[in-house]
């Protein structure tokens, strides 16, 4: 295993969460990100919004929300593959409500369909009980057609 | 035309910097923009697209409805090709339609002649505060 990349800011994980190992420089730049297993064994991910993630109004920037989505919907796609990798083909985000500075944003992913060459992955992003973004995405399995 | 930095917000400044020169936006792919394969991270490509479309949205609304704000309702990003370290990425966007409450914007992200991403966005126009 490669050594995980450090993030420029050290943030303690919320209780019950652990730091994700990040290997993409852009993700490490914006991290740390956290993960845990929920009661049903589903892997969920989160980050605490700080000023690196916010726009001028103190809301989490769409670019940050989509980067978080790309990282962990991609993780869900990769976990569905054995010995193969995939790349993002398309990603659509609907911004239901703003997330704000200091919020803990959680991500739940779902593999909607897997064909030999294409994966369909969706994600739901929430702050507490409120959904803030839904994402649908398409991933291409490299080397398959 | 002279080059100015756009979206100097926390994220825009920290993920960027992103520049505008007339109608053209750009950033240079630096080490912190990469993914694990040493190519431009998809998140940064979408972040750049959202900065370009958001800036165009704000400019159009500032002309039409001074004092009103914008917020993204939807962004759809298609990853046409990969960006490589050291390349300069450029972006342009145009308004397809503006209603009183909503903007439809589409854009292209390129490296030279090569298209990296096509993107469409729908933005809400928010009433000026106190209106």
Tab-separated table of C-alpha atoms in Angstrom:
chain	number	residue	atom	x	y	z
A	1	UNK	CA	0.000	0.000	0.000
A	2	UNK	CA	1.122	3.528	-0.737
A	3	UNK	CA	1.455	5.961	2.157
A	4	UNK	CA	-1.609	8.226	2.397
A	5	UNK	CA	-1.023	11.889	1.539
A	6	UNK	CA	-1.196	14.441	4.377
A	7	UNK	CA	-3.769	17.258	4.405
A	8	UNK	CA	-2.730	20.860	5.131
A	9	UNK	CA	-5.127	21.152	8.082
A	10	UNK	CA	-5.370	18.685	10.960
A	11	UNK	CA	-8.982	18.071	11.981
A	12	UNK	CA	-9.887	15.505	14.632
A	13	UNK	CA	-12.454	12.919	13.462
A	14	UNK	CA	-15.904	13.173	15.086
A	15	UNK	CA	-16.519	10.378	17.597
A	16	UNK	CA	-17.009	7.026	15.875
A	17	UNK	CA	-15.383	8.200	12.605
A	18	UNK	CA	-11.883	7.631	11.258
A	19	UNK	CA	-9.762	9.538	8.756
A	20	UNK	CA	-9.905	8.310	5.135
A	21	UNK	CA	-6.611	7.369	3.479
A	22	UNK	CA	-6.286	9.835	0.590
A	23	UNK	CA	-4.026	9.162	-2.408
A	24	UNK	CA	-5.182	11.908	-4.788
A	25	UNK	CA	-3.326	15.209	-4.213
A	26	UNK	CA	-6.443	17.328	-4.862
A	27	UNK	CA	-8.444	15.372	-2.272
A	28	UNK	CA	-5.627	15.582	0.281
A	29	UNK	CA	-5.437	19.359	-0.405
A	30	UNK	CA	-9.095	19.709	0.699
A	31	UNK	CA	-9.117	16.999	3.376
A	32	UNK	CA	-9.215	15.426	5.820
A	33	UNK	CA	-12.307	13.369	4.998
A	34	UNK	CA	-13.807	10.847	7.415
A	35	UNK	CA	-15.570	7.492	7.163
A	36	UNK	CA	-17.422	4.980	9.281
A	37	UNK	CA	-19.694	1.954	8.903
A	38	UNK	CA	-23.310	2.661	9.820
A	39	UNK	CA	-25.586	0.211	11.669
A	40	UNK	CA	-26.404	-1.662	8.434
A	41	UNK	CA	-22.746	-2.060	7.421
A	42	UNK	CA	-22.945	0.678	4.783
A	43	UNK	CA	-19.814	2.850	4.395
A	44	UNK	CA	-20.559	6.540	4.856
A	45	UNK	CA	-18.224	9.506	4.416
A	46	UNK	CA	-18.072	13.018	5.814
A	47	UNK	CA	-16.135	16.256	6.146
A	48	UNK	CA	-16.351	19.342	8.331
A	49	UNK	CA	-16.747	22.506	6.233
A	50	UNK	CA	-14.050	25.092	6.951
A	51	UNK	CA	-13.092	28.301	5.156
A	52	UNK	CA	-11.132	26.364	2.483
A	53	UNK	CA	-14.485	24.905	1.338
A	54	UNK	CA	-16.714	27.992	1.462
A	55	UNK	CA	-17.825	30.687	-0.983
A	56	UNK	CA	-18.034	34.404	-0.190
A	57	UNK	CA	-21.444	33.887	1.514
A	58	UNK	CA	-20.090	31.287	3.970
A	59	UNK	CA	-21.828	28.427	2.139
A	60	UNK	CA	-19.996	25.325	0.922
A	61	UNK	CA	-18.948	25.917	-2.706
A	62	UNK	CA	-20.582	23.720	-5.399
A	63	UNK	CA	-17.082	22.844	-6.601
A	64	UNK	CA	-16.261	21.459	-3.157
A	65	UNK	CA	-19.504	19.478	-2.966
A	66	UNK	CA	-18.854	17.943	-6.396
A	67	UNK	CA	-15.221	17.163	-5.519
A	68	UNK	CA	-16.401	15.331	-2.388
A	69	UNK	CA	-18.947	13.490	-4.573
A	70	UNK	CA	-16.330	12.567	-7.180
A	71	UNK	CA	-14.024	11.171	-4.500
A	72	UNK	CA	-16.566	8.942	-2.767
A	73	UNK	CA	-18.923	7.975	-5.590
A	74	UNK	CA	-15.705	7.000	-7.357
A	75	UNK	CA	-14.748	4.980	-4.292
A	76	UNK	CA	-18.107	3.176	-4.439
A	77	UNK	CA	-17.607	2.480	-8.158
A	78	UNK	CA	-14.084	1.144	-7.570
A	79	UNK	CA	-15.206	-1.140	-4.729
A	80	UNK	CA	-17.618	-2.778	-7.202
A	81	UNK	CA	-14.708	-3.659	-9.514
A	82	UNK	CA	-12.104	-6.362	-9.033
A	83	UNK	CA	-8.722	-5.777	-10.645
A	84	UNK	CA	-10.071	-3.008	-12.883
A	85	UNK	CA	-10.333	0.744	-12.580
A	86	UNK	CA	-12.814	3.309	-13.796
A	87	UNK	CA	-13.034	6.986	-14.708
A	88	UNK	CA	-15.834	9.557	-14.384
A	89	UNK	CA	-17.895	9.954	-17.562
A	90	UNK	CA	-20.605	12.242	-16.249
A	91	UNK	CA	-21.803	13.729	-12.966
A	92	UNK	CA	-24.932	15.745	-12.203
A	93	UNK	CA	-25.496	17.494	-8.885
A	94	UNK	CA	-28.775	18.988	-7.635
A	95	UNK	CA	-28.252	21.563	-4.895
A	96	UNK	CA	-31.250	21.158	-2.603
A	97	UNK	CA	-30.117	23.445	0.214
A	98	UNK	CA	-26.880	25.174	1.166
A	99	UNK	CA	-24.371	23.581	3.554
A	100	UNK	CA	-22.558	26.160	5.689
A	101	UNK	CA	-19.233	26.773	7.400
A	102	UNK	CA	-18.901	24.452	10.393
A	103	UNK	CA	-21.461	21.919	9.080
A	104	UNK	CA	-20.601	18.207	9.037
A	105	UNK	CA	-21.579	16.980	5.570
A	106	UNK	CA	-22.250	13.251	5.148
A	107	UNK	CA	-22.326	11.227	1.948
A	108	UNK	CA	-24.181	7.959	1.321
A	109	UNK	CA	-23.542	6.221	-1.971
A	110	UNK	CA	-25.550	3.671	-3.936
A	111	UNK	CA	-24.527	1.486	-6.872
A	112	UNK	CA	-27.653	1.703	-9.076
A	113	UNK	CA	-26.488	-0.595	-11.871
A	114	UNK	CA	-23.308	-2.259	-13.029
A	115	UNK	CA	-22.793	-3.440	-16.580
A	116	UNK	CA	-19.511	-4.796	-17.937
A	117	UNK	CA	-18.373	-1.365	-19.131
A	118	UNK	CA	-20.496	1.190	-17.224
A	119	UNK	CA	-21.369	1.822	-13.578
A	120	UNK	CA	-24.296	3.993	-12.445
A	121	UNK	CA	-23.692	5.455	-8.974
A	122	UNK	CA	-25.843	7.888	-7.014
A	123	UNK	CA	-25.186	9.788	-3.817
A	124	UNK	CA	-27.181	11.601	-1.158
A	125	UNK	CA	-25.502	14.315	0.879
A	126	UNK	CA	-26.900	15.569	4.154
A	127	UNK	CA	-26.253	17.843	7.125
A	128	UNK	CA	-27.982	16.355	10.158
A	129	UNK	CA	-31.490	15.380	9.016
A	130	UNK	CA	-31.484	17.752	6.008
A	131	UNK	CA	-30.515	16.641	2.488
A	132	UNK	CA	-28.314	19.268	0.831
A	133	UNK	CA	-27.374	17.616	-2.492
A	134	UNK	CA	-28.222	14.599	-4.625
A	135	UNK	CA	-25.828	13.351	-7.294
A	136	UNK	CA	-26.115	10.889	-10.165
A	137	UNK	CA	-23.027	9.716	-12.028
A	138	UNK	CA	-21.754	7.442	-14.775
A	139	UNK	CA	-18.381	5.680	-14.666
A	140	UNK	CA	-16.500	3.905	-17.457
A	141	UNK	CA	-14.664	0.683	-16.647
A	142	UNK	CA	-11.276	1.000	-18.376
A	143	UNK	CA	-10.560	-1.654	-20.988
A	144	UNK	CA	-14.190	-2.901	-21.238
A	145	UNK	CA	-16.776	-2.229	-23.954
B	1	UNK	CA	-8.029	43.108	-21.754
B	2	UNK	CA	-6.247	42.442	-18.522
B	3	UNK	CA	-6.271	39.326	-16.442
B	4	UNK	CA	-8.033	39.375	-13.054
B	5	UNK	CA	-8.476	36.638	-10.472
B	6	UNK	CA	-12.111	35.533	-10.052
B	7	UNK	CA	-13.836	33.769	-7.157
B	8	UNK	CA	-11.353	34.702	-4.456
B	9	UNK	CA	-13.683	33.098	-1.877
B	10	UNK	CA	-12.152	30.532	0.471
B	11	UNK	CA	-12.675	27.632	-1.917
B	12	UNK	CA	-12.080	29.571	-5.142
B	13	UNK	CA	-8.783	30.936	-3.860
B	14	UNK	CA	-7.639	27.734	-2.166
B	15	UNK	CA	-8.529	25.374	-5.045
B	16	UNK	CA	-7.478	27.875	-7.765
B	17	UNK	CA	-6.357	30.481	-8.496
B	18	UNK	CA	-8.723	30.979	-11.453
B	19	UNK	CA	-8.360	33.978	-13.765
B	20	UNK	CA	-10.590	35.839	-16.202
B	21	UNK	CA	-9.426	37.819	-19.215
B	22	UNK	CA	-12.429	39.246	-21.075
B	23	UNK	CA	-14.778	36.278	-21.606
B	24	UNK	CA	-12.025	33.682	-21.149
B	25	UNK	CA	-11.334	31.918	-17.874
B	26	UNK	CA	-8.199	29.901	-17.119
B	27	UNK	CA	-6.097	28.091	-14.555
B	28	UNK	CA	-2.855	26.164	-14.766
B	29	UNK	CA	-2.827	22.511	-13.650
B	30	UNK	CA	-0.514	22.463	-10.620
B	31	UNK	CA	0.633	19.579	-8.408
B	32	UNK	CA	-2.243	20.044	-5.936
B	33	UNK	CA	-4.869	19.704	-8.743
B	34	UNK	CA	-3.915	16.131	-9.639
B	35	UNK	CA	-5.485	12.732	-9.008
B	36	UNK	CA	-3.591	9.542	-8.126
B	37	UNK	CA	-2.741	8.980	-11.823
B	38	UNK	CA	-0.994	12.380	-12.113
B	39	UNK	CA	-3.814	13.807	-14.222
B	40	UNK	CA	-6.222	16.665	-13.511
B	41	UNK	CA	-8.616	15.541	-10.761
B	42	UNK	CA	-12.261	15.386	-11.888
B	43	UNK	CA	-13.227	17.381	-8.814
B	44	UNK	CA	-10.984	20.293	-9.847
B	45	UNK	CA	-12.365	20.152	-13.384
B	46	UNK	CA	-15.908	20.436	-11.980
B	47	UNK	CA	-14.770	23.108	-9.504
B	48	UNK	CA	-13.333	25.187	-12.374
B	49	UNK	CA	-16.555	24.671	-14.385
B	50	UNK	CA	-18.661	25.814	-11.417
B	51	UNK	CA	-16.463	28.910	-10.952
B	52	UNK	CA	-16.761	29.832	-14.659
B	53	UNK	CA	-20.540	29.305	-14.835
B	54	UNK	CA	-21.087	31.004	-11.470
B	55	UNK	CA	-19.081	34.060	-12.534
B	56	UNK	CA	-20.990	34.349	-15.848
B	57	UNK	CA	-24.273	33.978	-13.928
B	58	UNK	CA	-23.321	36.747	-11.497
B	59	UNK	CA	-22.273	39.104	-14.316
B	60	UNK	CA	-25.526	38.605	-16.247
B	61	UNK	CA	-27.654	39.114	-13.143
B	62	UNK	CA	-25.653	42.187	-12.081
B	63	UNK	CA	-26.589	43.792	-15.435
B	64	UNK	CA	-30.244	42.686	-15.492
B	65	UNK	CA	-31.222	42.910	-11.831
B	66	UNK	CA	-28.715	44.921	-9.805
B	67	UNK	CA	-28.518	43.699	-6.218
B	68	UNK	CA	-29.904	40.214	-6.962
B	69	UNK	CA	-27.786	37.127	-6.233
B	70	UNK	CA	-27.478	33.706	-7.854
B	71	UNK	CA	-27.275	30.180	-6.526
B	72	UNK	CA	-26.686	26.932	-8.408
B	73	UNK	CA	-29.667	24.580	-8.636
B	74	UNK	CA	-28.061	21.980	-10.893
B	75	UNK	CA	-24.729	21.325	-12.593
B	76	UNK	CA	-24.211	18.594	-15.167
B	77	UNK	CA	-20.601	17.833	-16.081
B	78	UNK	CA	-19.524	15.472	-18.878
B	79	UNK	CA	-15.901	14.327	-18.799
B	80	UNK	CA	-14.824	14.356	-22.431
B	81	UNK	CA	-11.049	13.940	-21.990
B	82	UNK	CA	-8.299	14.111	-19.363
B	83	UNK	CA	-6.150	17.108	-18.395
B	84	UNK	CA	-2.399	16.704	-17.921
B	85	UNK	CA	-0.050	18.313	-15.408
B	86	UNK	CA	1.323	21.679	-16.536
B	87	UNK	CA	-1.418	22.324	-19.103
B	88	UNK	CA	-3.349	25.576	-19.054
B	89	UNK	CA	-7.070	24.890	-18.887
B	90	UNK	CA	-9.452	27.439	-20.367
B	91	UNK	CA	-13.194	27.847	-19.980
B	92	UNK	CA	-15.980	29.788	-21.624
B	93	UNK	CA	-19.695	29.871	-20.852
B	94	UNK	CA	-22.794	31.489	-22.321
B	95	UNK	CA	-26.346	32.044	-21.181
B	96	UNK	CA	-28.819	29.970	-23.207
B	97	UNK	CA	-31.845	31.598	-21.625
B	98	UNK	CA	-32.558	33.997	-18.784
B	99	UNK	CA	-36.010	34.207	-17.246
B	100	UNK	CA	-36.942	36.488	-14.336
B	101	UNK	CA	-36.043	33.769	-11.826
B	102	UNK	CA	-33.783	31.248	-13.586
B	103	UNK	CA	-30.641	31.200	-15.781
B	104	UNK	CA	-29.642	28.381	-18.144
B	105	UNK	CA	-25.898	28.391	-18.853
B	106	UNK	CA	-23.650	26.092	-20.859
B	107	UNK	CA	-19.891	25.982	-21.103
B	108	UNK	CA	-16.836	24.206	-22.469
B	109	UNK	CA	-13.606	23.484	-20.652
B	110	UNK	CA	-10.574	22.988	-22.923
B	111	UNK	CA	-6.841	22.510	-23.051
B	112	UNK	CA	-5.775	24.165	-26.295
B	113	UNK	CA	-8.197	22.823	-28.921
B	114	UNK	CA	-9.005	19.653	-26.941
B	115	UNK	CA	-12.323	19.660	-25.072
B	116	UNK	CA	-11.947	18.336	-21.509
B	117	UNK	CA	-15.503	18.891	-20.287
B	118	UNK	CA	-18.895	20.126	-21.429
B	119	UNK	CA	-21.081	21.513	-18.678
B	120	UNK	CA	-24.597	22.867	-18.282
B	121	UNK	CA	-25.940	24.653	-15.230
B	122	UNK	CA	-29.263	25.955	-13.979
B	123	UNK	CA	-29.075	28.893	-11.554
B	124	UNK	CA	-31.758	30.525	-9.411
B	125	UNK	CA	-31.861	34.342	-9.358
B	126	UNK	CA	-32.360	35.444	-5.772
B	127	UNK	CA	-34.244	38.665	-4.983
B	128	UNK	CA	-32.147	41.519	-3.647
B	129	UNK	CA	-32.149	41.464	0.150
B	130	UNK	CA	-35.008	43.546	1.543
B	131	UNK	CA	-36.977	43.493	-1.753
